[in-house]
Amino acid sequence: EDQVTQSPEALRLQEGESSSLNCSYTVSGLRGLFWYRQDPGKGPEFLFTLYSAGEEKEKERLKATLTKKESFLHITAPKPEDSATYLCAVQARAGGTSYGKLTFGQGTILTVHP
Amino acid sequence: GAGVSQTPSNKVTEKGKYVELRCDPISGHTALYWYRQSLGQGPEFLIYFQGTGAADDSGLPNDRFFAVRPEGSVSTLKIQRTERGDSAVYLCASSPAGGPGELFFGEGSRLTVL
């Protein structure tokens, strides 16, 4: 069974204080790893897709990296508007898993104080 | 803005009642997904449509849950004999085609079963 575990559950930062969120996964052949951002009362918003170990993607203050067992979301000099829940999800390749099925972690709640 | 539209945004019902939740995807998107999100958890896969057919319904928890997409656009998630454990936010997403990549989520329908 595919599993995704995110840590920490919650993270409080001061504005400008860089940090990283962790996503550990076990999957029967990784097709893709995804990062989403979710604001309260809203649906998740896509950030990145990573396909293979060593791959990196960047967007503004965010950088996502991938190894064979985990992914990191690095946040550089965060601002209060970066406060949200960050979700990691995997899509398995093996066993005929459809393209539709993502397995999500429970998320990391990030709060950035001014 | 022509994002994914879900109705109702909130639904309160009594145990044992029948509920329908509607999803209107982004125009031209052939793939449609239903996920369920409980408080403090990540979204959980329910069902995936490619066109009019359910390509993967492995996430439906039992036969009280059913979803249709008769014309390949709007989808309805139907829940019979609701139980208190069905209370959650039901998220719909769409994408241009099935495959690993960006899912566009709606804001969800919050279902409360009393």
Tab-separated table of C-alpha atoms in Angstrom:
chain	number	residue	atom	x	y	z
A	1	GLU	CA	0.000	0.000	0.000
A	2	ASP	CA	1.297	3.438	-0.942
A	3	GLN	CA	2.052	5.701	2.027
A	4	VAL	CA	2.980	9.370	2.420
A	5	THR	CA	4.092	10.907	5.719
A	6	GLN	CA	4.725	14.617	6.101
A	7	SER	CA	6.681	16.352	8.837
A	8	PRO	CA	6.435	18.448	10.822
A	9	GLU	CA	2.645	18.549	11.272
A	10	ALA	CA	2.878	22.294	11.940
A	11	LEU	CA	5.658	24.833	11.505
A	12	ARG	CA	5.800	28.418	12.724
A	13	LEU	CA	8.373	30.743	11.160
A	14	GLN	CA	9.256	34.388	11.407
A	15	GLU	CA	9.171	36.334	8.180
A	16	GLY	CA	12.489	35.786	6.423
A	17	GLU	CA	13.348	32.614	8.386
A	18	SER	CA	14.080	29.883	5.813
A	19	SER	CA	13.151	26.252	6.485
A	20	SER	CA	12.174	22.934	4.873
A	21	LEU	CA	9.165	20.639	4.906
A	22	ASN	CA	9.642	16.886	4.562
A	23	CYS	CA	7.603	14.307	2.651
A	24	SER	CA	8.569	10.643	3.104
A	25	TYR	CA	6.952	8.102	0.825
A	26	THR	CA	6.724	4.415	0.054
A	27	VAL	CA	5.237	3.501	-3.297
A	28	SER	CA	5.341	0.541	-5.660
A	29	GLY	CA	7.152	2.400	-8.410
A	30	LEU	CA	6.902	6.172	-8.479
A	31	ARG	CA	5.149	7.719	-11.441
A	32	GLY	CA	5.205	11.227	-9.972
A	33	LEU	CA	5.387	13.201	-6.717
A	34	PHE	CA	3.276	16.308	-6.365
A	35	TRP	CA	3.241	19.327	-4.062
A	36	TYR	CA	0.046	21.314	-3.505
A	37	ARG	CA	-0.791	24.357	-1.399
A	38	GLN	CA	-4.165	24.590	0.367
A	39	ASP	CA	-5.602	27.737	1.941
A	40	PRO	CA	-8.392	27.456	4.561
A	41	GLY	CA	-11.759	26.733	2.955
A	42	LYS	CA	-10.232	26.265	-0.501
A	43	GLY	CA	-9.261	23.344	-2.674
A	44	PRO	CA	-5.599	22.387	-3.133
A	45	GLU	CA	-3.602	24.452	-5.639
A	46	PHE	CA	-0.906	22.741	-7.702
A	47	LEU	CA	2.715	23.765	-7.125
A	48	PHE	CA	5.137	21.151	-8.563
A	49	THR	CA	5.497	17.717	-10.118
A	50	LEU	CA	8.736	15.736	-9.697
A	51	TYR	CA	9.341	12.519	-11.613
A	52	SER	CA	12.783	11.165	-10.747
A	53	ALA	CA	15.401	11.270	-7.985
A	54	GLY	CA	17.672	14.291	-8.274
A	55	GLU	CA	15.061	16.458	-9.936
A	56	GLU	CA	14.464	19.987	-8.609
A	57	LYS	CA	11.766	22.551	-9.383
A	58	GLU	CA	11.561	26.201	-8.267
A	59	LYS	CA	8.817	28.786	-8.052
A	60	GLU	CA	9.386	32.130	-6.369
A	61	ARG	CA	10.457	31.369	-2.767
A	62	LEU	CA	9.764	27.631	-3.058
A	63	LYS	CA	12.055	24.845	-4.243
A	64	ALA	CA	11.100	21.176	-4.331
A	65	THR	CA	13.637	18.349	-4.431
A	66	LEU	CA	13.270	14.573	-4.738
A	67	THR	CA	15.232	11.520	-3.606
A	68	LYS	CA	14.256	7.857	-3.838
A	69	LYS	CA	12.528	7.957	-0.457
A	70	GLU	CA	11.595	11.560	0.278
A	71	SER	CA	10.954	15.025	-1.037
A	72	PHE	CA	11.704	18.376	0.506
A	73	LEU	CA	9.945	21.679	0.016
A	74	HIS	CA	12.433	24.430	0.810
A	75	ILE	CA	11.031	27.869	1.643
A	76	THR	CA	13.496	30.734	1.358
A	77	ALA	CA	12.838	34.023	3.159
A	78	PRO	CA	9.117	33.281	3.630
A	79	LYS	CA	6.461	35.972	3.805
A	80	PRO	CA	3.151	35.919	5.730
A	81	GLU	CA	1.296	35.203	2.479
A	82	ASP	CA	3.124	31.854	2.287
A	83	SER	CA	1.059	30.698	5.280
A	84	ALA	CA	-1.002	27.678	4.190
A	85	THR	CA	-1.166	23.897	4.428
A	86	TYR	CA	1.318	22.207	2.096
A	87	LEU	CA	0.305	18.782	0.808
A	88	CYS	CA	2.509	16.133	-0.754
A	89	ALA	CA	1.063	13.350	-2.927
A	90	VAL	CA	2.410	10.386	-4.907
A	91	GLN	CA	1.153	8.503	-7.913
A	92	ALA	CA	2.203	4.866	-8.267
A	93	ARG	CA	3.297	3.260	-11.487
A	94	ALA	CA	2.802	-0.409	-10.678
A	95	GLY	CA	-0.252	-2.621	-10.361
A	96	GLY	CA	-2.313	-0.877	-12.995
A	97	THR	CA	-2.845	2.173	-10.815
A	98	SER	CA	-4.791	4.678	-12.806
A	99	TYR	CA	-3.602	8.146	-13.583
A	100	GLY	CA	-6.385	9.488	-11.424
A	101	LYS	CA	-5.292	8.153	-8.073
A	102	LEU	CA	-3.039	10.316	-5.933
A	103	THR	CA	-2.144	9.284	-2.386
A	104	PHE	CA	-1.821	12.388	-0.198
A	105	GLY	CA	-0.030	12.971	3.069
A	106	GLN	CA	-1.773	14.713	5.940
A	107	GLY	CA	-0.100	18.032	5.203
A	108	THR	CA	2.124	20.518	7.023
A	109	ILE	CA	0.454	23.653	8.356
A	110	LEU	CA	2.859	26.549	7.813
A	111	THR	CA	2.388	29.849	9.657
A	112	VAL	CA	4.688	32.773	8.865
A	113	HIS	CA	4.588	35.630	11.360
A	114	PRO	CA	5.455	39.192	10.273
B	1	GLY	CA	-12.995	32.897	-13.961
B	2	ALA	CA	-13.934	29.473	-15.315
B	3	GLY	CA	-12.612	27.271	-12.541
B	4	VAL	CA	-14.093	24.039	-11.194
B	5	SER	CA	-17.488	24.773	-9.677
B	6	GLN	CA	-19.031	22.646	-6.917
B	7	THR	CA	-22.535	22.861	-5.496
B	8	PRO	CA	-23.758	23.022	-2.849
B	9	SER	CA	-20.877	24.561	-0.917
B	10	ASN	CA	-22.471	23.338	2.303
B	11	LYS	CA	-24.966	20.560	2.908
B	12	VAL	CA	-26.401	19.502	6.250
B	13	THR	CA	-28.482	16.344	6.268
B	14	GLU	CA	-29.805	13.753	8.672
B	15	LYS	CA	-28.511	10.234	9.039
B	16	GLY	CA	-30.158	7.911	6.529
B	17	LYS	CA	-30.953	10.588	3.933
B	18	TYR	CA	-29.860	10.687	0.271
B	19	VAL	CA	-27.433	13.382	-0.922
B	20	GLU	CA	-26.233	14.558	-4.330
B	21	LEU	CA	-23.141	16.707	-4.849
B	22	ARG	CA	-22.507	18.353	-8.201
B	23	CYS	CA	-19.251	19.210	-9.985
B	24	ASP	CA	-18.895	21.387	-13.077
B	25	PRO	CA	-15.332	20.996	-14.416
B	26	ILE	CA	-13.256	23.437	-16.420
B	27	SER	CA	-14.524	23.545	-19.987
B	28	GLY	CA	-12.641	21.138	-22.243
B	29	HIS	CA	-11.170	19.056	-19.430
B	30	THR	CA	-11.761	15.378	-20.188
B	31	ALA	CA	-10.606	13.975	-16.847
B	32	LEU	CA	-12.602	14.466	-13.636
B	33	TYR	CA	-11.770	13.310	-10.129
B	34	TRP	CA	-13.589	13.084	-6.774
B	35	TYR	CA	-11.666	13.161	-3.503
B	36	ARG	CA	-12.831	13.314	0.113
B	37	GLN	CA	-11.037	15.296	2.839
B	38	SER	CA	-11.644	14.891	6.556
B	39	LEU	CA	-10.533	17.518	9.058
B	40	GLY	CA	-6.767	17.562	9.503
B	41	GLN	CA	-6.189	14.983	6.778
B	42	GLY	CA	-5.089	15.056	3.173
B	43	PRO	CA	-7.562	14.350	0.372
B	44	GLU	CA	-8.511	10.697	-0.154
B	45	PHE	CA	-9.184	9.386	-3.684
B	46	LEU	CA	-12.707	8.231	-4.499
B	47	ILE	CA	-13.215	7.957	-8.275
B	48	TYR	CA	-11.736	9.108	-11.599
B	49	PHE	CA	-13.572	9.650	-14.891
B	50	GLN	CA	-12.029	9.822	-18.342
B	51	GLY	CA	-14.816	11.164	-20.510
B	52	THR	CA	-18.118	9.559	-19.558
B	53	GLY	CA	-16.689	6.372	-18.084
B	54	ALA	CA	-15.317	5.683	-14.636
B	55	ALA	CA	-11.699	4.716	-15.299
B	56	ASP	CA	-11.017	3.946	-11.640
B	57	ASP	CA	-13.615	3.692	-8.856
B	58	SER	CA	-11.378	1.801	-6.438
B	59	GLY	CA	-11.625	4.543	-3.799
B	60	LEU	CA	-15.401	4.426	-3.320
B	61	PRO	CA	-15.761	3.177	0.273
B	62	ASN	CA	-18.900	1.044	-0.240
B	63	ASP	CA	-21.967	0.625	-2.436
B	64	ARG	CA	-23.727	3.602	-0.833
B	65	PHE	CA	-21.474	5.832	-2.920
B	66	PHE	CA	-21.998	6.239	-6.662
B	67	ALA	CA	-20.906	8.833	-9.225
B	68	VAL	CA	-21.968	9.575	-12.782
B	69	ARG	CA	-20.805	11.773	-15.641
B	70	PRO	CA	-23.369	11.076	-18.368
B	71	GLU	CA	-22.274	13.616	-20.976
B	72	GLY	CA	-18.586	13.805	-20.184
B	73	SER	CA	-18.820	17.166	-18.458
B	74	VAL	CA	-20.816	17.689	-15.232
B	75	SER	CA	-20.526	14.938	-12.627
B	76	THR	CA	-22.732	14.061	-9.675
B	77	LEU	CA	-21.591	12.175	-6.589
B	78	LYS	CA	-24.496	10.360	-4.962
B	79	ILE	CA	-24.536	9.083	-1.395
B	80	GLN	CA	-27.368	6.858	-0.181
B	81	ARG	CA	-28.359	6.205	3.440
B	82	THR	CA	-25.859	8.742	4.754
B	83	GLU	CA	-23.955	7.990	7.943
B	84	ARG	CA	-22.260	10.362	10.391
B	85	GLY	CA	-18.885	9.053	9.202
B	86	ASP	CA	-19.619	10.424	5.728
B	87	SER	CA	-19.187	13.973	7.069
B	88	ALA	CA	-16.258	15.552	5.211
B	89	VAL	CA	-15.389	17.987	2.446
B	90	TYR	CA	-15.921	16.421	-0.960
B	91	LEU	CA	-13.467	17.834	-3.497
B	92	CYS	CA	-13.800	17.658	-7.245
B	93	ALA	CA	-10.907	18.245	-9.632
B	94	SER	CA	-10.443	18.223	-13.389
B	95	SER	CA	-7.519	18.121	-15.810
B	96	PRO	CA	-7.094	18.439	-19.580
B	97	ALA	CA	-6.365	14.714	-19.904
B	98	GLY	CA	-5.737	11.806	-17.610
B	99	GLY	CA	-2.115	11.527	-16.622
B	100	PRO	CA	0.324	12.683	-13.977
B	101	GLY	CA	0.225	16.400	-13.719
B	102	GLU	CA	-1.712	19.361	-12.474
B	103	LEU	CA	-5.191	18.777	-11.093
B	104	PHE	CA	-7.455	21.817	-10.824
B	105	PHE	CA	-9.526	21.529	-7.657
B	106	GLY	CA	-12.813	23.171	-6.780
B	107	GLU	CA	-13.474	24.646	-3.351
B	108	GLY	CA	-15.364	21.568	-2.229
B	109	SER	CA	-18.763	20.670	-0.840
B	110	ARG	CA	-18.833	20.406	2.940
B	111	LEU	CA	-21.198	17.602	3.984
B	112	THR	CA	-22.390	17.337	7.574
B	113	VAL	CA	-24.482	14.334	8.581
B	114	LEU	CA	-26.313	14.807	11.875
